[in-house]
Amino acid sequence: TPGPLGAHNWHPMAFNPELNLAYIPAQEIPQAYARDPRFESDAIAWNTGADFSAGVPPIAPPEVAKFLRSSLKGRLIAWDPIAGEPRWTVEHDNAWNGGVLSTAGGLVFQGKLNGEFAAYDAATGDKLWSHDLKSGGASGPGTFMIDGEQYVTITTGWGSAFGLSAGFAYDETVPSTVGKVVTFKLGGEGEIADPDFPMIDKTPKADSFGDETMIAEGAVHYARNCTVCHGPLAVSSGVLPDLRWSAITGNETAWKGVVIDGNLAVNGMVSFADYLTPEQSESIRAYVLAQAHAAATAEAGEN
């Protein structure tokens, strides 16, 4: 069913008064809905009463993430408000793409989640130009003129509600880079530096532990408390640490020190002692390690 992020979110739309077309960055982000039978209202929570782990097995193989990835769609729609129908559409292979800029020169600019920044013919939707931003392009571009020369600019980076948390949406882990302002002009010769991809040891840091009940319990607590930042299925986009490969998962004391005692609060990872017992925290560690072993097994099979 349609997810809570909607068919169109905060990404800016645009309008061309000459063509009488509104340009809409649209998306399809489905979500399974189920009632959480253990829901209790909390003063510091979303209080939706929904089970965010619904429809996903406690130990989900990478094929589940690939299936979820295939369900994400995006498109740029040139909407005729008089006719009440699209004049043209451009299909994208992912959701949460950028806002739109329409110029008097008959161009429509849009960035994409994968970093492509493109210019389309405002009347037909034909792609006329594109450039790799080497970072996410989900923001809204703008244009300005200095001394008779026009510039088009866009801020880049990975993040926002979807781009931060939905690790399964990315074909590859994104580099944790500082956001940039990238500006283009006709005849521009500047270059965008390649990002530094961190070397990540993608191996489980401990043996799996816990029975099916414990791991299933951990999956529920992870979905309630961790998924928004660290990603569904414990798959991170790369902006925040992927817990499957974190050394902290290999030690019960170290894990408790972070999750319960708040040892990394200075980095933004606050204590969850008000929301989780040490036993519940440990069940999350069991779940994360189970996901790590599932991913490592699948990787070994492919190689």
PDB file of C-alpha atoms in Angstrom:
ATOM      1  CA  THR A   1       0.000   0.000   0.000  1.00  0.00           C
ATOM      2  CA  PRO A   2       1.149   3.631  -0.412  1.00  0.00           C
ATOM      3  CA  GLY A   3       3.630   4.622   2.275  1.00  0.00           C
ATOM      4  CA  PRO A   4       3.476   7.621   4.619  1.00  0.00           C
ATOM      5  CA  LEU A   5       6.062   9.558   2.585  1.00  0.00           C
ATOM      6  CA  GLY A   6       3.419  10.119  -0.068  1.00  0.00           C
ATOM      7  CA  ALA A   7       3.431  10.383  -3.852  1.00  0.00           C
ATOM      8  CA  HIS A   8       5.139  13.767  -3.479  1.00  0.00           C
ATOM      9  CA  ASN A   9       6.951  15.075  -0.427  1.00  0.00           C
ATOM     10  CA  TRP A  10       8.866  18.286   0.352  1.00  0.00           C
ATOM     11  CA  HIS A  11      10.813  18.387  -2.907  1.00  0.00           C
ATOM     12  CA  PRO A  12       9.981  21.666  -4.711  1.00  0.00           C
ATOM     13  CA  MET A  13       7.685  21.683  -7.724  1.00  0.00           C
ATOM     14  CA  ALA A  14       7.914  24.218 -10.577  1.00  0.00           C
ATOM     15  CA  PHE A  15       5.597  25.883 -13.101  1.00  0.00           C
ATOM     16  CA  ASN A  16       6.118  27.095 -16.664  1.00  0.00           C
ATOM     17  CA  PRO A  17       3.557  29.837 -17.458  1.00  0.00           C
ATOM     18  CA  GLU A  18       4.356  29.755 -21.180  1.00  0.00           C
ATOM     19  CA  LEU A  19       3.599  26.044 -21.504  1.00  0.00           C
ATOM     20  CA  ASN A  20       1.065  26.060 -18.655  1.00  0.00           C
ATOM     21  CA  LEU A  21       2.715  22.998 -17.131  1.00  0.00           C
ATOM     22  CA  ALA A  22       3.419  22.126 -13.508  1.00  0.00           C
ATOM     23  CA  TYR A  23       6.439  19.899 -12.952  1.00  0.00           C
ATOM     24  CA  ILE A  24       6.059  17.427 -10.106  1.00  0.00           C
ATOM     25  CA  PRO A  25       8.765  15.152  -8.652  1.00  0.00           C
ATOM     26  CA  ALA A  26       6.655  12.080  -7.858  1.00  0.00           C
ATOM     27  CA  GLN A  27       7.436   8.753  -6.219  1.00  0.00           C
ATOM     28  CA  GLU A  28       6.135   5.348  -5.188  1.00  0.00           C
ATOM     29  CA  ILE A  29       7.341   4.150  -1.776  1.00  0.00           C
ATOM     30  CA  PRO A  30       5.079   1.311  -0.620  1.00  0.00           C
ATOM     31  CA  GLN A  31       4.824   0.119   2.962  1.00  0.00           C
ATOM     32  CA  ALA A  32       3.194  -2.797   4.717  1.00  0.00           C
ATOM     33  CA  TYR A  33       0.790  -1.751   7.476  1.00  0.00           C
ATOM     34  CA  ALA A  34      -0.071  -3.871  10.497  1.00  0.00           C
ATOM     35  CA  ARG A  35      -1.257  -3.147  14.010  1.00  0.00           C
ATOM     36  CA  ASP A  36       1.335  -3.469  16.759  1.00  0.00           C
ATOM     37  CA  PRO A  37      -0.417  -5.642  19.382  1.00  0.00           C
ATOM     38  CA  ARG A  38       1.997  -4.436  22.075  1.00  0.00           C
ATOM     39  CA  PHE A  39       1.590  -0.741  21.359  1.00  0.00           C
ATOM     40  CA  GLU A  40       1.468   1.613  24.341  1.00  0.00           C
ATOM     41  CA  SER A  41       1.331   5.395  24.029  1.00  0.00           C
ATOM     42  CA  ASP A  42       4.596   7.139  24.846  1.00  0.00           C
ATOM     43  CA  ALA A  43       5.250  10.833  25.398  1.00  0.00           C
ATOM     44  CA  ILE A  44       8.384  10.693  23.210  1.00  0.00           C
ATOM     45  CA  ALA A  45       7.356   8.498  20.286  1.00  0.00           C
ATOM     46  CA  TRP A  46       5.423   8.587  17.031  1.00  0.00           C
ATOM     47  CA  ASN A  47       2.500   6.715  18.602  1.00  0.00           C
ATOM     48  CA  THR A  48       1.247   5.392  15.282  1.00  0.00           C
ATOM     49  CA  GLY A  49       0.383   1.984  16.714  1.00  0.00           C
ATOM     50  CA  ALA A  50       1.906   0.441  13.576  1.00  0.00           C
ATOM     51  CA  ASP A  51       4.293  -2.493  13.485  1.00  0.00           C
ATOM     52  CA  PHE A  52       7.241  -1.274  11.383  1.00  0.00           C
ATOM     53  CA  SER A  53       8.610  -4.808  11.104  1.00  0.00           C
ATOM     54  CA  ALA A  54       5.414  -6.118   9.501  1.00  0.00           C
ATOM     55  CA  GLY A  55       5.823  -8.310   6.457  1.00  0.00           C
ATOM     56  CA  VAL A  56       9.554  -8.890   6.931  1.00  0.00           C
ATOM     57  CA  PRO A  57      10.957 -12.127   8.408  1.00  0.00           C
ATOM     58  CA  PRO A  58      13.192 -11.697  11.488  1.00  0.00           C
ATOM     59  CA  ILE A  59      16.214 -12.970   9.551  1.00  0.00           C
ATOM     60  CA  ALA A  60      15.796 -11.454   6.112  1.00  0.00           C
ATOM     61  CA  PRO A  61      18.177 -12.561   3.356  1.00  0.00           C
ATOM     62  CA  PRO A  62      19.573  -9.898   1.000  1.00  0.00           C
ATOM     63  CA  GLU A  63      16.960 -10.919  -1.554  1.00  0.00           C
ATOM     64  CA  VAL A  64      14.364  -9.197   0.634  1.00  0.00           C
ATOM     65  CA  ALA A  65      16.278  -5.917   0.435  1.00  0.00           C
ATOM     66  CA  LYS A  66      16.586  -6.339  -3.341  1.00  0.00           C
ATOM     67  CA  PHE A  67      12.838  -6.900  -3.594  1.00  0.00           C
ATOM     68  CA  LEU A  68      12.147  -3.792  -1.519  1.00  0.00           C
ATOM     69  CA  ARG A  69      14.567  -1.849  -3.721  1.00  0.00           C
ATOM     70  CA  SER A  70      12.718  -2.979  -6.866  1.00  0.00           C
ATOM     71  CA  SER A  71       9.437  -1.647  -5.455  1.00  0.00           C
ATOM     72  CA  LEU A  72      10.747   1.937  -5.303  1.00  0.00           C
ATOM     73  CA  LYS A  73       9.776   4.121  -8.251  1.00  0.00           C
ATOM     74  CA  GLY A  74      10.179   7.753  -9.156  1.00  0.00           C
ATOM     75  CA  ARG A  75       9.138   9.995 -12.014  1.00  0.00           C
ATOM     76  CA  LEU A  76       9.123  13.581 -13.175  1.00  0.00           C
ATOM     77  CA  ILE A  77       5.616  14.549 -14.269  1.00  0.00           C
ATOM     78  CA  ALA A  78       4.763  17.502 -16.491  1.00  0.00           C
ATOM     79  CA  TRP A  79       1.167  18.062 -15.369  1.00  0.00           C
ATOM     80  CA  ASP A  80      -1.374  19.994 -17.402  1.00  0.00           C
ATOM     81  CA  PRO A  81      -3.638  21.556 -14.735  1.00  0.00           C
ATOM     82  CA  ILE A  82      -6.304  22.494 -17.295  1.00  0.00           C
ATOM     83  CA  ALA A  83      -6.588  19.074 -18.900  1.00  0.00           C
ATOM     84  CA  GLY A  84      -6.055  17.373 -15.542  1.00  0.00           C
ATOM     85  CA  GLU A  85      -3.555  14.903 -16.969  1.00  0.00           C
ATOM     86  CA  PRO A  86       0.186  14.551 -17.586  1.00  0.00           C
ATOM     87  CA  ARG A  87       1.647  15.998 -20.783  1.00  0.00           C
ATOM     88  CA  TRP A  88       4.748  13.848 -20.397  1.00  0.00           C
ATOM     89  CA  THR A  89       6.610  11.836 -17.761  1.00  0.00           C
ATOM     90  CA  VAL A  90      10.202  10.771 -17.215  1.00  0.00           C
ATOM     91  CA  GLU A  91      10.593   7.499 -15.327  1.00  0.00           C
ATOM     92  CA  HIS A  92      13.327   7.150 -12.693  1.00  0.00           C
ATOM     93  CA  ASP A  93      14.613   3.874 -11.289  1.00  0.00           C
ATOM     94  CA  ASN A  94      14.398   5.006  -7.675  1.00  0.00           C
ATOM     95  CA  ALA A  95      12.365   7.174  -5.341  1.00  0.00           C
ATOM     96  CA  TRP A  96      13.161  10.365  -3.383  1.00  0.00           C
ATOM     97  CA  ASN A  97      14.607  12.306  -6.291  1.00  0.00           C
ATOM     98  CA  GLY A  98      15.194  16.033  -6.271  1.00  0.00           C
ATOM     99  CA  GLY A  99      13.113  19.152  -6.559  1.00  0.00           C
ATOM    100  CA  VAL A 100      12.509  20.844  -9.893  1.00  0.00           C
ATOM    101  CA  LEU A 101      13.617  24.107 -11.520  1.00  0.00           C
ATOM    102  CA  SER A 102      11.851  25.452 -14.623  1.00  0.00           C
ATOM    103  CA  THR A 103      13.626  28.197 -16.595  1.00  0.00           C
ATOM    104  CA  ALA A 104      12.437  30.724 -19.168  1.00  0.00           C
ATOM    105  CA  GLY A 105      14.806  29.074 -21.640  1.00  0.00           C
ATOM    106  CA  GLY A 106      12.558  26.032 -21.841  1.00  0.00           C
ATOM    107  CA  LEU A 107      14.525  23.745 -19.540  1.00  0.00           C
ATOM    108  CA  VAL A 108      13.583  21.700 -16.490  1.00  0.00           C
ATOM    109  CA  PHE A 109      16.381  20.723 -14.089  1.00  0.00           C
ATOM    110  CA  GLN A 110      16.183  17.897 -11.569  1.00  0.00           C
ATOM    111  CA  GLY A 111      18.686  16.000  -9.440  1.00  0.00           C
ATOM    112  CA  LYS A 112      18.302  12.329  -8.556  1.00  0.00           C
ATOM    113  CA  LEU A 113      19.005  10.164  -5.551  1.00  0.00           C
ATOM    114  CA  ASN A 114      21.897   8.504  -7.411  1.00  0.00           C
ATOM    115  CA  GLY A 115      23.635  11.834  -8.025  1.00  0.00           C
ATOM    116  CA  GLU A 116      22.642  12.542 -11.618  1.00  0.00           C
ATOM    117  CA  PHE A 117      21.715  16.174 -12.329  1.00  0.00           C
ATOM    118  CA  ALA A 118      19.843  16.528 -15.614  1.00  0.00           C
ATOM    119  CA  ALA A 119      18.200  19.120 -17.838  1.00  0.00           C
ATOM    120  CA  TYR A 120      15.063  18.177 -19.776  1.00  0.00           C
ATOM    121  CA  ASP A 121      13.173  19.863 -22.581  1.00  0.00           C
ATOM    122  CA  ALA A 122      10.287  21.571 -20.785  1.00  0.00           C
ATOM    123  CA  ALA A 123       7.865  20.841 -23.632  1.00  0.00           C
ATOM    124  CA  THR A 124       8.747  17.223 -24.424  1.00  0.00           C
ATOM    125  CA  GLY A 125      10.690  15.783 -21.483  1.00  0.00           C
ATOM    126  CA  ASP A 126      13.650  14.804 -23.666  1.00  0.00           C
ATOM    127  CA  LYS A 127      16.890  14.671 -21.672  1.00  0.00           C
ATOM    128  CA  LEU A 128      19.249  17.293 -23.086  1.00  0.00           C
ATOM    129  CA  TRP A 129      22.154  17.226 -20.598  1.00  0.00           C
ATOM    130  CA  SER A 130      23.306  15.535 -17.408  1.00  0.00           C
ATOM    131  CA  HIS A 131      26.218  15.606 -14.986  1.00  0.00           C
ATOM    132  CA  ASP A 132      27.296  13.363 -12.109  1.00  0.00           C
ATOM    133  CA  LEU A 133      27.160  15.292  -8.828  1.00  0.00           C
ATOM    134  CA  LYS A 134      29.046  12.453  -7.089  1.00  0.00           C
ATOM    135  CA  SER A 135      26.634  12.804  -4.184  1.00  0.00           C
ATOM    136  CA  GLY A 136      22.883  12.836  -3.634  1.00  0.00           C
ATOM    137  CA  GLY A 137      20.859  15.387  -5.580  1.00  0.00           C
ATOM    138  CA  ALA A 138      17.551  15.453  -3.735  1.00  0.00           C
ATOM    139  CA  SER A 139      17.435  19.185  -3.036  1.00  0.00           C
ATOM    140  CA  GLY A 140      15.809  21.872  -5.154  1.00  0.00           C
ATOM    141  CA  PRO A 141      18.038  23.615  -7.735  1.00  0.00           C
ATOM    142  CA  GLY A 142      17.995  27.358  -8.307  1.00  0.00           C
ATOM    143  CA  THR A 143      19.210  29.827 -10.916  1.00  0.00           C
ATOM    144  CA  PHE A 144      20.617  33.342 -10.849  1.00  0.00           C
ATOM    145  CA  MET A 145      22.441  35.779 -13.125  1.00  0.00           C
ATOM    146  CA  ILE A 146      25.627  37.802 -12.565  1.00  0.00           C
ATOM    147  CA  ASP A 147      26.877  40.301 -15.150  1.00  0.00           C
ATOM    148  CA  GLY A 148      24.627  38.833 -17.802  1.00  0.00           C
ATOM    149  CA  GLU A 149      25.771  35.240 -17.243  1.00  0.00           C
ATOM    150  CA  GLN A 150      23.318  32.628 -15.968  1.00  0.00           C
ATOM    151  CA  TYR A 151      24.202  30.057 -13.328  1.00  0.00           C
ATOM    152  CA  VAL A 152      22.331  26.967 -12.129  1.00  0.00           C
ATOM    153  CA  THR A 153      23.154  25.740  -8.641  1.00  0.00           C
ATOM    154  CA  ILE A 154      22.198  22.834  -6.392  1.00  0.00           C
ATOM    155  CA  THR A 155      23.174  21.640  -2.925  1.00  0.00           C
ATOM    156  CA  THR A 156      24.294  18.027  -2.725  1.00  0.00           C
ATOM    157  CA  GLY A 157      24.565  15.395  -0.034  1.00  0.00           C
ATOM    158  CA  TRP A 158      23.055  12.206   1.354  1.00  0.00           C
ATOM    159  CA  GLY A 159      20.374  12.499   3.973  1.00  0.00           C
ATOM    160  CA  SER A 160      16.833  13.638   4.759  1.00  0.00           C
ATOM    161  CA  ALA A 161      14.117  11.366   6.111  1.00  0.00           C
ATOM    162  CA  PHE A 162      14.306   8.786   3.336  1.00  0.00           C
ATOM    163  CA  GLY A 163      17.819   9.208   2.021  1.00  0.00           C
ATOM    164  CA  LEU A 164      19.302   8.792   5.488  1.00  0.00           C
ATOM    165  CA  SER A 165      17.461   5.714   6.654  1.00  0.00           C
ATOM    166  CA  ALA A 166      16.526   3.645   3.603  1.00  0.00           C
ATOM    167  CA  GLY A 167      19.795   1.813   3.020  1.00  0.00           C
ATOM    168  CA  PHE A 168      18.090  -0.764   0.820  1.00  0.00           C
ATOM    169  CA  ALA A 169      17.259   2.025  -1.665  1.00  0.00           C
ATOM    170  CA  TYR A 170      20.899   2.388  -2.695  1.00  0.00           C
ATOM    171  CA  ASP A 171      22.594   0.022  -5.123  1.00  0.00           C
ATOM    172  CA  GLU A 172      25.897   0.726  -3.354  1.00  0.00           C
ATOM    173  CA  THR A 173      26.745   2.145   0.061  1.00  0.00           C
ATOM    174  CA  VAL A 174      27.137   5.895  -0.277  1.00  0.00           C
ATOM    175  CA  PRO A 175      30.242   7.720   0.973  1.00  0.00           C
ATOM    176  CA  SER A 176      29.862   9.739   4.138  1.00  0.00           C
ATOM    177  CA  THR A 177      30.768  13.098   2.591  1.00  0.00           C
ATOM    178  CA  VAL A 178      30.225  16.719   3.548  1.00  0.00           C
ATOM    179  CA  GLY A 179      27.475  18.428   1.562  1.00  0.00           C
ATOM    180  CA  LYS A 180      28.467  20.821  -1.200  1.00  0.00           C
ATOM    181  CA  VAL A 181      27.030  23.642  -3.273  1.00  0.00           C
ATOM    182  CA  VAL A 182      27.602  22.815  -6.951  1.00  0.00           C
ATOM    183  CA  THR A 183      27.114  25.536  -9.570  1.00  0.00           C
ATOM    184  CA  PHE A 184      27.056  25.206 -13.363  1.00  0.00           C
ATOM    185  CA  LYS A 185      27.345  27.674 -16.221  1.00  0.00           C
ATOM    186  CA  LEU A 186      27.800  27.379 -19.975  1.00  0.00           C
ATOM    187  CA  GLY A 187      31.469  26.730 -20.669  1.00  0.00           C
ATOM    188  CA  GLY A 188      32.267  25.950 -17.041  1.00  0.00           C
ATOM    189  CA  GLU A 189      35.427  23.868 -16.607  1.00  0.00           C
ATOM    190  CA  GLY A 190      35.396  23.051 -12.892  1.00  0.00           C
ATOM    191  CA  GLU A 191      35.505  19.491 -11.600  1.00  0.00           C
ATOM    192  CA  ILE A 192      33.767  17.743  -8.724  1.00  0.00           C
ATOM    193  CA  ALA A 193      36.232  15.757  -6.639  1.00  0.00           C
ATOM    194  CA  ASP A 194      35.661  12.036  -6.291  1.00  0.00           C
ATOM    195  CA  PRO A 195      34.380  11.089  -2.834  1.00  0.00           C
ATOM    196  CA  ASP A 196      36.452   8.988  -0.483  1.00  0.00           C
ATOM    197  CA  PHE A 197      34.824   5.615   0.038  1.00  0.00           C
ATOM    198  CA  PRO A 198      35.720   4.201   3.464  1.00  0.00           C
ATOM    199  CA  MET A 199      37.150   0.703   3.611  1.00  0.00           C
ATOM    200  CA  ILE A 200      34.616  -1.384   5.520  1.00  0.00           C
ATOM    201  CA  ASP A 201      35.326  -4.884   6.779  1.00  0.00           C
ATOM    202  CA  LYS A 202      32.054  -6.532   5.820  1.00  0.00           C
ATOM    203  CA  THR A 203      32.352  -9.546   8.082  1.00  0.00           C
ATOM    204  CA  PRO A 204      30.310 -10.404  11.197  1.00  0.00           C
ATOM    205  CA  LYS A 205      32.196  -9.443  14.339  1.00  0.00           C
ATOM    206  CA  ALA A 206      30.900 -12.348  16.433  1.00  0.00           C
ATOM    207  CA  ASP A 207      29.115 -15.658  16.076  1.00  0.00           C
ATOM    208  CA  SER A 208      25.347 -15.643  15.902  1.00  0.00           C
ATOM    209  CA  PHE A 209      23.626 -16.200  19.221  1.00  0.00           C
ATOM    210  CA  GLY A 210      20.115 -16.436  20.600  1.00  0.00           C
ATOM    211  CA  ASP A 211      17.201 -18.608  19.535  1.00  0.00           C
ATOM    212  CA  GLU A 212      14.515 -17.692  16.998  1.00  0.00           C
ATOM    213  CA  THR A 213      12.349 -16.094  19.680  1.00  0.00           C
ATOM    214  CA  MET A 214      15.143 -13.809  20.855  1.00  0.00           C
ATOM    215  CA  ILE A 215      16.060 -12.777  17.310  1.00  0.00           C
ATOM    216  CA  ALA A 216      12.417 -12.118  16.439  1.00  0.00           C
ATOM    217  CA  GLU A 217      12.100 -10.005  19.581  1.00  0.00           C
ATOM    218  CA  GLY A 218      15.206  -8.102  18.569  1.00  0.00           C
ATOM    219  CA  ALA A 219      13.752  -7.462  15.116  1.00  0.00           C
ATOM    220  CA  VAL A 220      10.690  -5.833  16.698  1.00  0.00           C
ATOM    221  CA  HIS A 221      12.743  -3.631  19.023  1.00  0.00           C
ATOM    222  CA  TYR A 222      15.089  -2.706  16.180  1.00  0.00           C
ATOM    223  CA  ALA A 223      12.151  -1.652  14.000  1.00  0.00           C
ATOM    224  CA  ARG A 224      10.736   0.497  16.817  1.00  0.00           C
ATOM    225  CA  ASN A 225      13.947   2.169  17.937  1.00  0.00           C
ATOM    226  CA  CYS A 226      16.729   1.851  15.360  1.00  0.00           C
ATOM    227  CA  THR A 227      15.396   1.557  11.826  1.00  0.00           C
ATOM    228  CA  VAL A 228      14.768   5.266  11.188  1.00  0.00           C
ATOM    229  CA  CYS A 229      18.484   6.075  11.481  1.00  0.00           C
ATOM    230  CA  HIS A 230      20.309   2.804  10.844  1.00  0.00           C
ATOM    231  CA  GLY A 231      17.965   1.509   8.145  1.00  0.00           C
ATOM    232  CA  PRO A 232      15.366  -1.236   7.714  1.00  0.00           C
ATOM    233  CA  LEU A 233      16.763  -4.789   7.871  1.00  0.00           C
ATOM    234  CA  ALA A 234      19.838  -3.278   9.586  1.00  0.00           C
ATOM    235  CA  VAL A 235      21.036  -2.089   6.157  1.00  0.00           C
ATOM    236  CA  SER A 236      22.492   1.413   6.376  1.00  0.00           C
ATOM    237  CA  SER A 237      22.739   3.854   3.483  1.00  0.00           C
ATOM    238  CA  GLY A 238      26.291   4.619   4.592  1.00  0.00           C
ATOM    239  CA  VAL A 239      25.601   8.023   6.103  1.00  0.00           C
ATOM    240  CA  LEU A 240      25.446   6.431   9.556  1.00  0.00           C
ATOM    241  CA  PRO A 241      27.303   3.257  10.562  1.00  0.00           C
ATOM    242  CA  ASP A 242      26.025  -0.050   9.225  1.00  0.00           C
ATOM    243  CA  LEU A 243      25.539  -1.929  12.473  1.00  0.00           C
ATOM    244  CA  ARG A 244      26.016  -5.314  10.791  1.00  0.00           C
ATOM    245  CA  TRP A 245      29.728  -4.574  10.393  1.00  0.00           C
ATOM    246  CA  SER A 246      30.301  -2.571  13.571  1.00  0.00           C
ATOM    247  CA  ALA A 247      32.935  -3.930  15.960  1.00  0.00           C
ATOM    248  CA  ILE A 248      30.625  -2.989  18.827  1.00  0.00           C
ATOM    249  CA  THR A 249      28.299  -5.870  17.903  1.00  0.00           C
ATOM    250  CA  GLY A 250      31.025  -8.324  18.832  1.00  0.00           C
ATOM    251  CA  ASN A 251      30.982  -7.552  22.537  1.00  0.00           C
ATOM    252  CA  GLU A 252      28.000  -7.528  24.888  1.00  0.00           C
ATOM    253  CA  THR A 253      29.596  -5.007  27.253  1.00  0.00           C
ATOM    254  CA  ALA A 254      30.561  -2.607  24.469  1.00  0.00           C
ATOM    255  CA  TRP A 255      27.070  -2.842  22.946  1.00  0.00           C
ATOM    256  CA  LYS A 256      25.397  -2.116  26.273  1.00  0.00           C
ATOM    257  CA  GLY A 257      27.808   0.759  26.823  1.00  0.00           C
ATOM    258  CA  VAL A 258      26.569   2.453  23.657  1.00  0.00           C
ATOM    259  CA  VAL A 259      22.878   1.535  23.572  1.00  0.00           C
ATOM    260  CA  ILE A 260      22.075   1.684  27.293  1.00  0.00           C
ATOM    261  CA  ASP A 261      24.864   3.725  28.889  1.00  0.00           C
ATOM    262  CA  GLY A 262      25.171   6.328  26.121  1.00  0.00           C
ATOM    263  CA  ASN A 263      28.942   6.100  25.664  1.00  0.00           C
ATOM    264  CA  LEU A 264      28.656   7.616  22.172  1.00  0.00           C
ATOM    265  CA  ALA A 265      26.186  10.358  23.076  1.00  0.00           C
ATOM    266  CA  VAL A 266      28.764  12.959  22.049  1.00  0.00           C
ATOM    267  CA  ASN A 267      28.460  11.557  18.495  1.00  0.00           C
ATOM    268  CA  GLY A 268      24.677  11.768  18.539  1.00  0.00           C
ATOM    269  CA  MET A 269      23.962   8.183  19.620  1.00  0.00           C
ATOM    270  CA  VAL A 270      22.115   8.873  22.863  1.00  0.00           C
ATOM    271  CA  SER A 271      21.253   6.364  25.552  1.00  0.00           C
ATOM    272  CA  PHE A 272      18.105   4.303  25.007  1.00  0.00           C
ATOM    273  CA  ALA A 273      17.892   3.300  28.662  1.00  0.00           C
ATOM    274  CA  ASP A 274      14.478   4.969  28.932  1.00  0.00           C
ATOM    275  CA  TYR A 275      13.098   2.828  26.104  1.00  0.00           C
ATOM    276  CA  LEU A 276      14.965  -0.483  26.250  1.00  0.00           C
ATOM    277  CA  THR A 277      15.984  -2.860  29.001  1.00  0.00           C
ATOM    278  CA  PRO A 278      19.475  -4.388  28.804  1.00  0.00           C
ATOM    279  CA  GLU A 279      17.824  -7.666  27.788  1.00  0.00           C
ATOM    280  CA  GLN A 280      15.925  -5.992  24.952  1.00  0.00           C
ATOM    281  CA  SER A 281      19.095  -4.237  23.840  1.00  0.00           C
ATOM    282  CA  GLU A 282      20.881  -7.591  23.734  1.00  0.00           C
ATOM    283  CA  SER A 283      18.077  -9.057  21.609  1.00  0.00           C
ATOM    284  CA  ILE A 284      18.710  -6.265  19.094  1.00  0.00           C
ATOM    285  CA  ARG A 285      22.391  -7.245  18.998  1.00  0.00           C
ATOM    286  CA  ALA A 286      21.345 -10.833  18.307  1.00  0.00           C
ATOM    287  CA  TYR A 287      19.129  -9.633  15.456  1.00  0.00           C
ATOM    288  CA  VAL A 288      21.840  -7.409  13.937  1.00  0.00           C
ATOM    289  CA  LEU A 289      24.383 -10.240  14.043  1.00  0.00           C
ATOM    290  CA  ALA A 290      21.858 -12.579  12.434  1.00  0.00           C
ATOM    291  CA  GLN A 291      21.443 -10.064   9.624  1.00  0.00           C
ATOM    292  CA  ALA A 292      25.224  -9.759   9.312  1.00  0.00           C
ATOM    293  CA  HIS A 293      25.664 -13.512   8.952  1.00  0.00           C
ATOM    294  CA  ALA A 294      22.835 -13.711   6.414  1.00  0.00           C
ATOM    295  CA  ALA A 295      24.467 -11.000   4.304  1.00  0.00           C
ATOM    296  CA  ALA A 296      27.934 -12.561   4.587  1.00  0.00           C
ATOM    297  CA  THR A 297      26.596 -15.981   3.585  1.00  0.00           C
ATOM    298  CA  ALA A 298      24.857 -14.512   0.556  1.00  0.00           C
ATOM    299  CA  GLU A 299      28.016 -12.615  -0.436  1.00  0.00           C
ATOM    300  CA  ALA A 300      30.103 -15.789  -0.181  1.00  0.00           C
ATOM    301  CA  GLY A 301      27.582 -17.647  -2.336  1.00  0.00           C
ATOM    302  CA  GLU A 302      27.753 -15.009  -5.065  1.00  0.00           C
ATOM    303  CA  ASN A 303      31.543 -15.191  -5.123  1.00  0.00           C
TER     304      ASN A 303
END
